[in-house]
Short mmCIF file of C-alpha atoms and ligand atoms in Angstrom, two decimals:
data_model
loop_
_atom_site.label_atom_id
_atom_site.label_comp_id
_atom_site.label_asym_id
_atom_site.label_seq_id
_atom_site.Cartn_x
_atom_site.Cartn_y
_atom_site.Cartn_z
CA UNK A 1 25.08 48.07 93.92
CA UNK A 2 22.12 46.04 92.61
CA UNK A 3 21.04 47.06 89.11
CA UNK A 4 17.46 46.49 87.82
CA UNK A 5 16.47 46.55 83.84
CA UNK A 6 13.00 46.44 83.06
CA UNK A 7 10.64 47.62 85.85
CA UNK A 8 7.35 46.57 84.31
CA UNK A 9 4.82 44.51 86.31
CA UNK A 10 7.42 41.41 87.42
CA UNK A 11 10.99 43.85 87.84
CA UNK A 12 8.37 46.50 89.96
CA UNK A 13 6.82 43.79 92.26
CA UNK A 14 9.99 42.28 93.04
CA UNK A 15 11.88 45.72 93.27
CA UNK A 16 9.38 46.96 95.89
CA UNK A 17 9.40 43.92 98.11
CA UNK A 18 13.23 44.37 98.12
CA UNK A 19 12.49 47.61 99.48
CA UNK A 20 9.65 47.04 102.09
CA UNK A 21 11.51 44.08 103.72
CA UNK A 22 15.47 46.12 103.42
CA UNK A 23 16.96 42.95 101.60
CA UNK A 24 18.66 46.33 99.66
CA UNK A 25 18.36 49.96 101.13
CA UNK A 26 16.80 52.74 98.26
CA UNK A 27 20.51 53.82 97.94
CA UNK A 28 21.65 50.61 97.02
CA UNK A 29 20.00 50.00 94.37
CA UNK A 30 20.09 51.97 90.43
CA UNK A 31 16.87 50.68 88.07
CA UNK A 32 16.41 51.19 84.36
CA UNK A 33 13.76 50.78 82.41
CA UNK A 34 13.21 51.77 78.35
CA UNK A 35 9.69 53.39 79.62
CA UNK A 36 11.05 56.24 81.56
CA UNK A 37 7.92 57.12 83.24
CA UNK A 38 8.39 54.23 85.04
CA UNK A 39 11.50 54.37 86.54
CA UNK A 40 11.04 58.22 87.19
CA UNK A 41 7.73 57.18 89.14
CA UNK A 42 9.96 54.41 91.40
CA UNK A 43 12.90 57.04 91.31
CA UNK A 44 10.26 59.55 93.16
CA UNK A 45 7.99 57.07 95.24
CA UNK A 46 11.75 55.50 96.86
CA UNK A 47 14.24 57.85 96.19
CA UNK A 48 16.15 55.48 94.29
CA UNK A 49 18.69 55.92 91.81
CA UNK A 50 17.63 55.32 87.89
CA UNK A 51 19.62 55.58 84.60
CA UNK A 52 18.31 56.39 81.30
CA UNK A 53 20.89 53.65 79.91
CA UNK A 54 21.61 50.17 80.62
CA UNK A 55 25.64 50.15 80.05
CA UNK A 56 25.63 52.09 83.66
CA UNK A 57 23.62 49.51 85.34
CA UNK A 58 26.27 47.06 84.23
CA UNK A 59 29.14 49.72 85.10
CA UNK A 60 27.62 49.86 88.57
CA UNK A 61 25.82 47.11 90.02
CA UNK A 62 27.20 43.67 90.82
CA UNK A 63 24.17 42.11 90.66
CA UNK A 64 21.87 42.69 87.83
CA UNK A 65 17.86 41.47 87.93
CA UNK A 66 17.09 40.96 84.37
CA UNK A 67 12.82 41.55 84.18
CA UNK A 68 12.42 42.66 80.26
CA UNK A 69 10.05 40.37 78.26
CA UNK A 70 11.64 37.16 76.51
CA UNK A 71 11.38 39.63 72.86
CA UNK A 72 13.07 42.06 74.32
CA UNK A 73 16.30 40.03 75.87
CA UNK A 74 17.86 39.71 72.01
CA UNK A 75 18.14 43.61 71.62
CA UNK A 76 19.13 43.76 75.59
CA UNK A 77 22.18 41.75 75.68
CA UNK A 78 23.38 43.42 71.90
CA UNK A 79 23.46 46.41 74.10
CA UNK A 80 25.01 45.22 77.36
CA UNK A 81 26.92 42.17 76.13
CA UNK A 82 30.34 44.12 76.48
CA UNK A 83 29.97 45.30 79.53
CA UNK A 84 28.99 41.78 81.16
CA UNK A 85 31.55 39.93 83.10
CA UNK A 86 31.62 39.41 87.36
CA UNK A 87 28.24 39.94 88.36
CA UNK A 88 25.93 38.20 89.17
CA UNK A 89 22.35 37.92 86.60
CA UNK A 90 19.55 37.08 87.83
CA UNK A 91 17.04 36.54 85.40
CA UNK A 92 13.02 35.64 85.72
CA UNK A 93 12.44 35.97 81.54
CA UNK A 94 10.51 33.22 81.04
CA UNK A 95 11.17 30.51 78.74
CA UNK A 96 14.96 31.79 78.41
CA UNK A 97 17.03 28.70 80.19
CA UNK A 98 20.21 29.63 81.05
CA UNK A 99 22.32 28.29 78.58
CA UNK A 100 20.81 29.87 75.79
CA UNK A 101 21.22 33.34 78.15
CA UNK A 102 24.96 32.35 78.35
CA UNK A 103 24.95 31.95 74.36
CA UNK A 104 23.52 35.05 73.95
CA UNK A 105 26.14 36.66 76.02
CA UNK A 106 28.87 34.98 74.04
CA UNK A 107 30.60 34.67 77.42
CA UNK A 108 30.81 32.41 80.86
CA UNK A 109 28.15 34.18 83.27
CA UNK A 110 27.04 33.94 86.94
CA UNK A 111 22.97 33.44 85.90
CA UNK A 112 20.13 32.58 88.40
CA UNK A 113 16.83 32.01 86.39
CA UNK A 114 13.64 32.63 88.79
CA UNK A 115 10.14 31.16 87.38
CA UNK A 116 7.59 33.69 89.55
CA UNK A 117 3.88 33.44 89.00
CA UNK A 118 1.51 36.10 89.37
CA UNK A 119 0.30 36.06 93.01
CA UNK A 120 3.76 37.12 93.88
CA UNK A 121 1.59 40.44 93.34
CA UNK A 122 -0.14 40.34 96.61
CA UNK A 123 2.72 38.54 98.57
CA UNK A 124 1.58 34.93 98.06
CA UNK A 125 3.68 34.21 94.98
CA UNK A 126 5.49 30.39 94.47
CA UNK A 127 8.66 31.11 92.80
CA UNK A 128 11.49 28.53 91.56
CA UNK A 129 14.70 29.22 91.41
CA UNK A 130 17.87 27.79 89.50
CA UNK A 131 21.36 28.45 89.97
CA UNK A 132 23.81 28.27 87.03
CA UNK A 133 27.47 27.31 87.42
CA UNK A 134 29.90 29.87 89.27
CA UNK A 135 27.10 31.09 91.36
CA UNK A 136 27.96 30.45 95.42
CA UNK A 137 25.53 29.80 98.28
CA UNK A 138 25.42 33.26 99.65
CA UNK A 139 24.38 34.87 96.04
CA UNK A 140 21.65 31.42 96.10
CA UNK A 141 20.05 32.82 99.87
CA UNK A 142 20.40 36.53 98.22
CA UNK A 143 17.92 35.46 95.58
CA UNK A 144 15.79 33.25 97.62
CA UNK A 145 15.41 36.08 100.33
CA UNK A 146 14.56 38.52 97.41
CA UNK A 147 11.64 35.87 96.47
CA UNK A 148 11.11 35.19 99.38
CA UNK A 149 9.26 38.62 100.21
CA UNK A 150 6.95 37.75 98.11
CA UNK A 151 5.73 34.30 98.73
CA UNK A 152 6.64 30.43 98.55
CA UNK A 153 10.31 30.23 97.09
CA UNK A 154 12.56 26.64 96.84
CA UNK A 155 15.34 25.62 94.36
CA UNK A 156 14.89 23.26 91.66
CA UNK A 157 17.57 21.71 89.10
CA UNK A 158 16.44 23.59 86.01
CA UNK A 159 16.00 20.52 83.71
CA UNK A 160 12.38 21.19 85.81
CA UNK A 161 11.71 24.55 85.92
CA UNK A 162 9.96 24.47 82.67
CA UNK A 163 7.68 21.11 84.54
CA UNK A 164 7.12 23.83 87.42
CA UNK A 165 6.10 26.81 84.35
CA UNK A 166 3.00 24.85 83.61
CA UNK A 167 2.25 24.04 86.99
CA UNK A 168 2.78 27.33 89.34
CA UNK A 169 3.21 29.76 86.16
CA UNK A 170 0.26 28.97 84.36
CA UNK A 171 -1.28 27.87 87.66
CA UNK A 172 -2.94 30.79 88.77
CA UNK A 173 -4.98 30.64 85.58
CA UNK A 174 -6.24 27.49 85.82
CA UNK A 175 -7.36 28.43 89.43
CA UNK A 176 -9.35 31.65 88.34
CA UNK A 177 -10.91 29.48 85.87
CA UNK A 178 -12.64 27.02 88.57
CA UNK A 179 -12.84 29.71 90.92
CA UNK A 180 -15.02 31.27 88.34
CA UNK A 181 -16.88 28.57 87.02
CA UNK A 182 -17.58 27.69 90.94
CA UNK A 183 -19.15 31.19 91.46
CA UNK A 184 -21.07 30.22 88.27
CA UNK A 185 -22.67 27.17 89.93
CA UNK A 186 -23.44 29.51 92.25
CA UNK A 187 -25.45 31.95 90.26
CA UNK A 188 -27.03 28.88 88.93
CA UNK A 189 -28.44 28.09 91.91
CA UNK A 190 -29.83 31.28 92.92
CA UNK A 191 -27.18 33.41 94.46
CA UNK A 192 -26.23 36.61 93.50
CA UNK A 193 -22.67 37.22 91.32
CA UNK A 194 -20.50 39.10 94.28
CA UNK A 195 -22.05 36.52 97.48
CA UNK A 196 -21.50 33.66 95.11
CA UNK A 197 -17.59 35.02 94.35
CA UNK A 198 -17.20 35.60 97.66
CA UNK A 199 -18.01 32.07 98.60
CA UNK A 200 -15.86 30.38 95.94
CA UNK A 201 -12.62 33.10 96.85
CA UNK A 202 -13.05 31.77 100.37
CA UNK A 203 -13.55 28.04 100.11
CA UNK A 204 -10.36 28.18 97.85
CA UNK A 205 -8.31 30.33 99.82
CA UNK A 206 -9.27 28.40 102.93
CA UNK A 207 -9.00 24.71 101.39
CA UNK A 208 -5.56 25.97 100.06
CA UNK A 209 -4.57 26.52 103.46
CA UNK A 210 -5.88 23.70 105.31
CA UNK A 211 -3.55 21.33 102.69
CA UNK A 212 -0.90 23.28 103.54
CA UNK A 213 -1.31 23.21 106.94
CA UNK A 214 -2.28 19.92 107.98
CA UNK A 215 -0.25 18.15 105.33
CA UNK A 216 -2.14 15.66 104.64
CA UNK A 217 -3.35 14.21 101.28
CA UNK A 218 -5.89 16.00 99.42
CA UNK A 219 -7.94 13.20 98.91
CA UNK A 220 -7.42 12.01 102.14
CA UNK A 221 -8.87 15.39 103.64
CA UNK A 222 -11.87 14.90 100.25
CA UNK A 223 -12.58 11.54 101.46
CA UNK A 224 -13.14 13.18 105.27
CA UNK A 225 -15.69 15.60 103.60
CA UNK A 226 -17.19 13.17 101.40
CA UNK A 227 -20.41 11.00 103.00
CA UNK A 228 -22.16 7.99 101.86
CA UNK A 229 -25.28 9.19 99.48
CA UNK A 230 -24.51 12.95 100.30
CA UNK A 231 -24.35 16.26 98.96
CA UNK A 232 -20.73 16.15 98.19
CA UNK A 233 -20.46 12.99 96.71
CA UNK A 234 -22.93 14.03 94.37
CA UNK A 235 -21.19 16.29 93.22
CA UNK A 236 -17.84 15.10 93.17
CA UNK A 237 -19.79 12.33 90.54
CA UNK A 238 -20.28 15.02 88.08
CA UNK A 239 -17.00 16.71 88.54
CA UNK A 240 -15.66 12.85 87.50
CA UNK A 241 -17.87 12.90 85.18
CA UNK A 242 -16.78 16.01 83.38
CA UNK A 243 -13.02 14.73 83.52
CA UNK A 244 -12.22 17.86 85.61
CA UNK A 245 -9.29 15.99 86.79
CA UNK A 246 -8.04 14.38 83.76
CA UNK A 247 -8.42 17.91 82.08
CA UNK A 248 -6.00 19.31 84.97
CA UNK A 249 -3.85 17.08 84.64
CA UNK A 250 -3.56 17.74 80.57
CA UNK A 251 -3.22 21.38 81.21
CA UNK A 252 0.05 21.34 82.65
CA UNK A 253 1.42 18.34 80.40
CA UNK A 254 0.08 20.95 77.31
CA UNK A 255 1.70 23.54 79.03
CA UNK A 256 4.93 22.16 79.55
CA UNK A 257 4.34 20.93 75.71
CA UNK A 258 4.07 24.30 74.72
CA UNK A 259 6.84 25.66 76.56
CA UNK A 260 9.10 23.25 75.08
CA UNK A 261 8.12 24.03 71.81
CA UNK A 262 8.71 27.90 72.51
CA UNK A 263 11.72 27.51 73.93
CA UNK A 264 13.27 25.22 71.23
N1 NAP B 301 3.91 38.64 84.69
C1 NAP B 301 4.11 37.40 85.14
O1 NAP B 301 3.27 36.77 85.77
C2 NAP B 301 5.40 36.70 84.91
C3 NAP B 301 5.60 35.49 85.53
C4 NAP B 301 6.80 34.84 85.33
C5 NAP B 301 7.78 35.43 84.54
N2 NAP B 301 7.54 36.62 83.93
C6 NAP B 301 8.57 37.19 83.10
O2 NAP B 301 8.97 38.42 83.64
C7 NAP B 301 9.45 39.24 82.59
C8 NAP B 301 8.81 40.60 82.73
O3 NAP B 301 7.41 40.46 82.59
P1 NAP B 301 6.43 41.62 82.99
O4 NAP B 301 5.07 41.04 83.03
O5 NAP B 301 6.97 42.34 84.19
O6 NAP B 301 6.60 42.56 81.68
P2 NAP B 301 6.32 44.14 81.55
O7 NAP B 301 5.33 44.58 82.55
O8 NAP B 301 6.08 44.39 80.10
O9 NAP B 301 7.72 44.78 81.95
C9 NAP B 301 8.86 44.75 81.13
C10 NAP B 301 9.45 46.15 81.14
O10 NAP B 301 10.71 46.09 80.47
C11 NAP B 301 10.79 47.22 79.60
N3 NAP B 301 11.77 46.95 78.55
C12 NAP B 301 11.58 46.41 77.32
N4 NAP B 301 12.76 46.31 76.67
C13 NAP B 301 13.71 46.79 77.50
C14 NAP B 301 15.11 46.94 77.41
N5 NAP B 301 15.78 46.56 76.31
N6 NAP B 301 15.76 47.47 78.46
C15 NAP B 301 15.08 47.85 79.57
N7 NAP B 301 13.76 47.74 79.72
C16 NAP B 301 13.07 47.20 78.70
C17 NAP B 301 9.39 47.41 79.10
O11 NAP B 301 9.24 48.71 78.58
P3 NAP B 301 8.22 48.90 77.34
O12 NAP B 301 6.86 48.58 77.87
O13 NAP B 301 8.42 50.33 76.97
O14 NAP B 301 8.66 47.92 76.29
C18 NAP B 301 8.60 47.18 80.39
O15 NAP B 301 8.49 48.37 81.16
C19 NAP B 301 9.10 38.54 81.28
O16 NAP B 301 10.26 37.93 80.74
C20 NAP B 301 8.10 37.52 81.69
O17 NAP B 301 8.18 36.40 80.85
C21 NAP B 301 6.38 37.29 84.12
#
């Protein structure tokens, strides 16, 4: 059985790509959630099992996906911690590395930690994932076919998951930000707010996928774009000369920064 507590945002995206892609049939599975409107609502939309207590997810399942904010885990694991033992955890709470999980517990645990990020939402996600000791290949591929369904997934020793937090967790925000102010340059030039977001969603999306794709160096592909006394060199100038890539570069060292300060 595989046993899901919390089913907010995070626990329901990754619940329903289980689901769509059968890495766990609807009868396999038994969710629980404090907000029982929720699990009543994924109870009814995939005939699932659900439990109004999370003792009989741990009674049940073998492998438990822990999705309950990082305030919430203290008061969790009070309530499960005697009923933890063989299975397998798998836990994306952010900021909660495994060995202060396995403190927690007061006990030796089988604990994958997943780092997701937001696109996940619409498929496109880049999850990390870190195995803890005791935890065998097969259960490894389990969890990376479960991420998987919803994006990028590859393993990473944990020592830098928290690196990876400021760069693919808090990624996606630095991306709406130049996405927006893009569409703003837009504007300031004459177009309209939706043609002007359309043409910054697109360029993004599409350069995205042309480094992926090719392979080859950003600036390498820049530097292809980029002709003497043109267009895009001017404007590359003012991008250097608003340290847009210094600044990018400080967001995810602050990030990390932050993270470690959190988590400590
Ligand atoms: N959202 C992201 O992009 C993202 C990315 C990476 C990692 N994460 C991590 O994923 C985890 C979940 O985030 P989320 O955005 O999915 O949060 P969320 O939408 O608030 O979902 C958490 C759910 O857990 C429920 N809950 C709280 N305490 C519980 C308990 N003791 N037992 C069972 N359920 C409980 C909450 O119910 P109530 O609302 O009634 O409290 C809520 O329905 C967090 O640890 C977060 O750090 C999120």
């Amino acid at each position: 059985m595989f046993g899901v507590i919390g089913c907010g945002t995070m626990g329901g995206v990754i619940l329903e790509g289980m689901l769509r892609e059968k890495i766990v049939p609807p009868e396999g599975l038994l969710i629980y959630d404090k907000d029982t409107g929720r699990t009543e609502f994924l109870r009814d939309k995939w005939g699932l099992k659900a439990t109004s207590d999370a003792k009989v997810v741990c009674r049940e399942a073998d492998r438990i996906l822990i999705a309950v904010k990082p305030q919430n885990m203290d008061e969790l694991i009070e309530e499960i911690r005697d009923f933890l033992s063989e299975q397998l955890i798998i836990s994306i709470v952010a900021g909660m590395q495994i060995n202060s999980l396995l403190e927690r517990a007061g006990k030796p645990l089988r604990v994958v930690r997943i780092m997701p990020n937001t696109p996940c939402l619409v498929g496109e996600g880049m999850s990390i994932i870190s195995r803890g000791k005791g935890v065998s290949d097969s259960e490894e591929e389990l969890v990376k076919n479960i991420m998987g369904a919803l994006g990028k997934v590859i393993p990473l020793e944990e020592n830098l998951l928290d690196a990876a937090a400021g760069l693919s967790g808090c990624g996606p925000a630095y991306c709406l930000l130049v996405l927006e102010a893009l569409a703003d340059g837009g504007v300031e030039v004459g177009l309209n707010w939706e043609t002007a977001s359309m043409l910054a969603v697109q360029t993004m999306l599409g350069t995205a996928r042309m480094v992926r794709e090719t392979k080859e160096h950003p600036a390498s592909l820049k530097n292809k774009v980029t002709s003497p006394g043109g267009l895009t060199s001017a404007g590359l100038l003012a991008l250097e000369k608003g340290a847009v890539r210094s600044s990018m570069i400080e967001a995810v060292v602050e990030a990390v920064k932050r993270g470690n300060q959190l988590g400590s």
